[in-house]
mmCIF file of C-alpha atoms in Angstrom:
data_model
loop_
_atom_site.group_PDB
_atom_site.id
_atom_site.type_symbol
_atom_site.label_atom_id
_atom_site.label_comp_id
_atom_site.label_asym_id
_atom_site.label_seq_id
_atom_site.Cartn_x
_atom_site.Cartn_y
_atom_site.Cartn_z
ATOM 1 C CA UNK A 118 -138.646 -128.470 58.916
ATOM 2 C CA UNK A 119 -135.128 -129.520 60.264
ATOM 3 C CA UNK A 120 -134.771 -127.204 63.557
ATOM 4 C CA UNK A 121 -131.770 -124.861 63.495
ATOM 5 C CA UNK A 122 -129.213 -123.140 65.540
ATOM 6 C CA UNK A 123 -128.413 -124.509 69.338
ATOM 7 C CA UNK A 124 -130.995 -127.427 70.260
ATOM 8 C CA UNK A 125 -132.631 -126.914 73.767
ATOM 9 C CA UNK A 126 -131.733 -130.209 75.712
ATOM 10 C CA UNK A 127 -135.965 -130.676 76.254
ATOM 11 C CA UNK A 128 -136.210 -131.180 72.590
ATOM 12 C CA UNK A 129 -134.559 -134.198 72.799
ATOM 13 C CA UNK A 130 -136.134 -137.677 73.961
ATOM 14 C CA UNK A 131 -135.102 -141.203 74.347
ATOM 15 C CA UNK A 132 -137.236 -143.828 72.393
ATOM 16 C CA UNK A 133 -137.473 -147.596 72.712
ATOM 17 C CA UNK A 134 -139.234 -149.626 69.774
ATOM 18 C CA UNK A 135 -140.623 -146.148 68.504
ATOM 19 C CA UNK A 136 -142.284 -145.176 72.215
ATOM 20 C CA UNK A 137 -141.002 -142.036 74.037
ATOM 21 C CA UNK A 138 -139.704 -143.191 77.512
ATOM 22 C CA UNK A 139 -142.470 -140.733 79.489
ATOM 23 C CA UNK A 140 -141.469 -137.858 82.020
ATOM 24 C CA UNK A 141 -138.143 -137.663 81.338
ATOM 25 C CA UNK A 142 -135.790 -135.570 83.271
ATOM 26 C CA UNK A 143 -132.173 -136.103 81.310
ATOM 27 C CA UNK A 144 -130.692 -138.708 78.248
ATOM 28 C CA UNK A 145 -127.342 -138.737 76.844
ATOM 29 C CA UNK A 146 -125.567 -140.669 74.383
ATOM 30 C CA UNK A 147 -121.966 -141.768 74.482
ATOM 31 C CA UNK A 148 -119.531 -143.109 72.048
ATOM 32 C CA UNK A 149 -115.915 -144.509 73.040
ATOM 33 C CA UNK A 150 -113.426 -146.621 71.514
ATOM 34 C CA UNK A 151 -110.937 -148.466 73.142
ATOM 35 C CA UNK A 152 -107.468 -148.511 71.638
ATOM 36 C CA UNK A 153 -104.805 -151.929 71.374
ATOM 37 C CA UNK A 154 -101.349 -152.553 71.918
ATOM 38 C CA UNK A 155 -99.053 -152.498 69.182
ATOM 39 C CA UNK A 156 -95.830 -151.760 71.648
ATOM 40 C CA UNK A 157 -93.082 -153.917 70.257
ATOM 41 C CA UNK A 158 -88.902 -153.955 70.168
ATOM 42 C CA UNK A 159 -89.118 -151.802 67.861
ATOM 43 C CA UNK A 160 -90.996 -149.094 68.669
ATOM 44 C CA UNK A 161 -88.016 -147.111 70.643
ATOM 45 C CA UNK A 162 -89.786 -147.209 74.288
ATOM 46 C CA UNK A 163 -92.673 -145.434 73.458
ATOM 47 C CA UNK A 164 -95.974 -146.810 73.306
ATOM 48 C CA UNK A 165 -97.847 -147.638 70.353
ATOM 49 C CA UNK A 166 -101.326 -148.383 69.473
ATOM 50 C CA UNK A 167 -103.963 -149.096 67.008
ATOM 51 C CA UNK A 168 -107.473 -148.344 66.678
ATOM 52 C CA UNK A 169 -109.794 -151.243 68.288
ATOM 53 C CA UNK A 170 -113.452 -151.579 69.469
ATOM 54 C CA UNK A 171 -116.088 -149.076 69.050
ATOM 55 C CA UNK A 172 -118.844 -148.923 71.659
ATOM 56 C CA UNK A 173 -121.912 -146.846 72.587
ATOM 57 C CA UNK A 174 -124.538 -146.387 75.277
ATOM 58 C CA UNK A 175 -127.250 -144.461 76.026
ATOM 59 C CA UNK A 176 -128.724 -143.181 79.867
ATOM 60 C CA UNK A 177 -131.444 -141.061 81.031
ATOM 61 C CA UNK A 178 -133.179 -140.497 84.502
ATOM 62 C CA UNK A 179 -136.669 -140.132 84.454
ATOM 63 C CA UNK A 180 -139.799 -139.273 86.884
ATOM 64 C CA UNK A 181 -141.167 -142.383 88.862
ATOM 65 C CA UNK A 182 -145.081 -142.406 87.802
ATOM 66 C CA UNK A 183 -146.505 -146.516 87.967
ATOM 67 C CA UNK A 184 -148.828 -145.113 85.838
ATOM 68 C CA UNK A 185 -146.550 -143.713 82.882
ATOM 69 C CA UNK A 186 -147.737 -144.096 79.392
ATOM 70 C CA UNK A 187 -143.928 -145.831 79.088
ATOM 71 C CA UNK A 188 -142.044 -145.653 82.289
ATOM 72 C CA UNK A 189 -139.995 -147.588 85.023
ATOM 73 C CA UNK A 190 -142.335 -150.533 84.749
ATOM 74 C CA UNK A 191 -141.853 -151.313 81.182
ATOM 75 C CA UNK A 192 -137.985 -150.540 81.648
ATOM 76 C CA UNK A 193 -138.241 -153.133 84.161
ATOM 77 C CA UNK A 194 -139.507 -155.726 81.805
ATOM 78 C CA UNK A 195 -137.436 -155.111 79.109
ATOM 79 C CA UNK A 196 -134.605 -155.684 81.691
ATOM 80 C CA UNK A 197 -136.066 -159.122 82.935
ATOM 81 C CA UNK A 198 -137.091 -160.499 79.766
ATOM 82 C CA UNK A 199 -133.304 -159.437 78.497
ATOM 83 C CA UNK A 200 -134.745 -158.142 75.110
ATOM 84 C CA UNK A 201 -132.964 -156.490 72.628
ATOM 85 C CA UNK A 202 -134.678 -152.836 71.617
ATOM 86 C CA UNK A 203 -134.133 -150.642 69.057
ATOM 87 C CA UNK A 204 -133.394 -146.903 70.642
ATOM 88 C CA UNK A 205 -133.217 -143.747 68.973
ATOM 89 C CA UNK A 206 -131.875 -140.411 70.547
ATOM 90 C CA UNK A 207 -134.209 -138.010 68.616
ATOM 91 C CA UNK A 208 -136.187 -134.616 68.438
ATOM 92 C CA UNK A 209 -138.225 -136.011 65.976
ATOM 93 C CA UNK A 210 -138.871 -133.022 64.132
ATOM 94 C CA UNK A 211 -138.696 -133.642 60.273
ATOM 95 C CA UNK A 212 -135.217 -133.117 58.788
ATOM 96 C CA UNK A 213 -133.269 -133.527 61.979
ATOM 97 C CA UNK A 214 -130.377 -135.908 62.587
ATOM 98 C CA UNK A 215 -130.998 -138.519 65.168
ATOM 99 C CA UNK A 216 -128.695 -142.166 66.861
ATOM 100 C CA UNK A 217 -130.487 -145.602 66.525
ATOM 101 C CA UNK A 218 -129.015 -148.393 67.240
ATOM 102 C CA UNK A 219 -130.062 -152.129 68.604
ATOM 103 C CA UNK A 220 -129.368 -151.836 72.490
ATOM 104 C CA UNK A 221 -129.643 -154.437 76.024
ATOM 105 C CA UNK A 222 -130.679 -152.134 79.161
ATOM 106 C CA UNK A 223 -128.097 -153.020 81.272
ATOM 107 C CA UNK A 224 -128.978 -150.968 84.181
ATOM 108 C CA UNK A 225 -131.985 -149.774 85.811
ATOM 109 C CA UNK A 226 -132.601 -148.161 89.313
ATOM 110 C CA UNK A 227 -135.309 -146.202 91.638
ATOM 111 C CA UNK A 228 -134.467 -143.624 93.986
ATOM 112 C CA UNK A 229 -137.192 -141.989 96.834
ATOM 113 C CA UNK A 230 -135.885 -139.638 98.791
ATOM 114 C CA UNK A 231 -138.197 -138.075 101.474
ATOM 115 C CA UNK A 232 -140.304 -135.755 100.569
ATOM 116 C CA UNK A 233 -139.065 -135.560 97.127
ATOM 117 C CA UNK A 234 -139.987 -136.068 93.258
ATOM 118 C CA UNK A 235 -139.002 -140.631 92.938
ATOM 119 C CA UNK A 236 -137.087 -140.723 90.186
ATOM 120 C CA UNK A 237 -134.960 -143.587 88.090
ATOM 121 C CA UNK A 238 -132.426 -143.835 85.983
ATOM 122 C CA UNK A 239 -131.424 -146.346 83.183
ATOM 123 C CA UNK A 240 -128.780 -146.995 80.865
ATOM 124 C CA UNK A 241 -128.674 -148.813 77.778
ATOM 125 C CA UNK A 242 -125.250 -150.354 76.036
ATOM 126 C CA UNK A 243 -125.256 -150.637 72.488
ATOM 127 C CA UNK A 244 -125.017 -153.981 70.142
ATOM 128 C CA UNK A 245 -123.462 -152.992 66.742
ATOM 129 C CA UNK A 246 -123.394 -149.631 65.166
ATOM 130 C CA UNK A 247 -124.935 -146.701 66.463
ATOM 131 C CA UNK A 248 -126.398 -145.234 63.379
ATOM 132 C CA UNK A 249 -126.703 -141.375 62.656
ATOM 133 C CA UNK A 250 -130.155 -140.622 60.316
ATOM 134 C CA UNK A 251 -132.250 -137.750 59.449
ATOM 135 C CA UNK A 252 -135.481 -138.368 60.093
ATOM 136 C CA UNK A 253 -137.950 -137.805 57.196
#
């Protein structure tokens, strides 16, 4: 059954080829599009513009375990071996909306501060759409 009213943030996960990315802390998704210049003589001094690319990404920070069912380790091969994943932004509850889309990881990092929790952090950019679907 398709969950209702405001989503708590937990609920949400980041997948990559269908496996949860394990202990996560945070994810987001973001969706921009850049505009172009249609200035001309005739446009009076003002600026103009038209609609131009669409783009998307997705991040997420994460708890530092070597041992993670899917973790920093198989972020870090994905990232070598420059593969392109599918990733999905989902609850996966039955009935709910989620993003998929075909995605690089562009960015991956470790942090270990003393005497506290070693997290990373990742983020993906998209390659083509970034599709909306309700899972079934």
């Amino acid at each position: 059954m398709a969950t209702t009213g405001i989503i708590n943030g937990t609920d949400f996960n980041i997948y990559v080829g269908g496996t949860k990315i394990a202990c996560a802390t945070s994810g987001s998704v973001s969706l921009s599009t850049s505009n172009r210049d249609a200035t001309c003589k005739d446009s009076a001094g003002w600026s103009e513009s038209l609609e131009g690319l669409m783009e998307w990404s997705i991040e997420g920070e994460g708890l530092f375990a070597l041992d993670s069912s899917y973790g920093y380790v198989d972020l870090k091969t994905v990232l070598t071996n420059r593969d392109a994943v599918t990733i999905r932004f989902s609850t996966e509850v039955t009935g709910d909306q989620y993003h998929e889309g075909t995605a690089f990881l562009v960015d991956l990092s470790a942090d270990s501060a003393t005497e506290e929790s070693m997290t990373y952090s990742y983020s993906f950019t998209g390659t083509g759409p970034l599709n909306l679907k309700a899972l079934t």
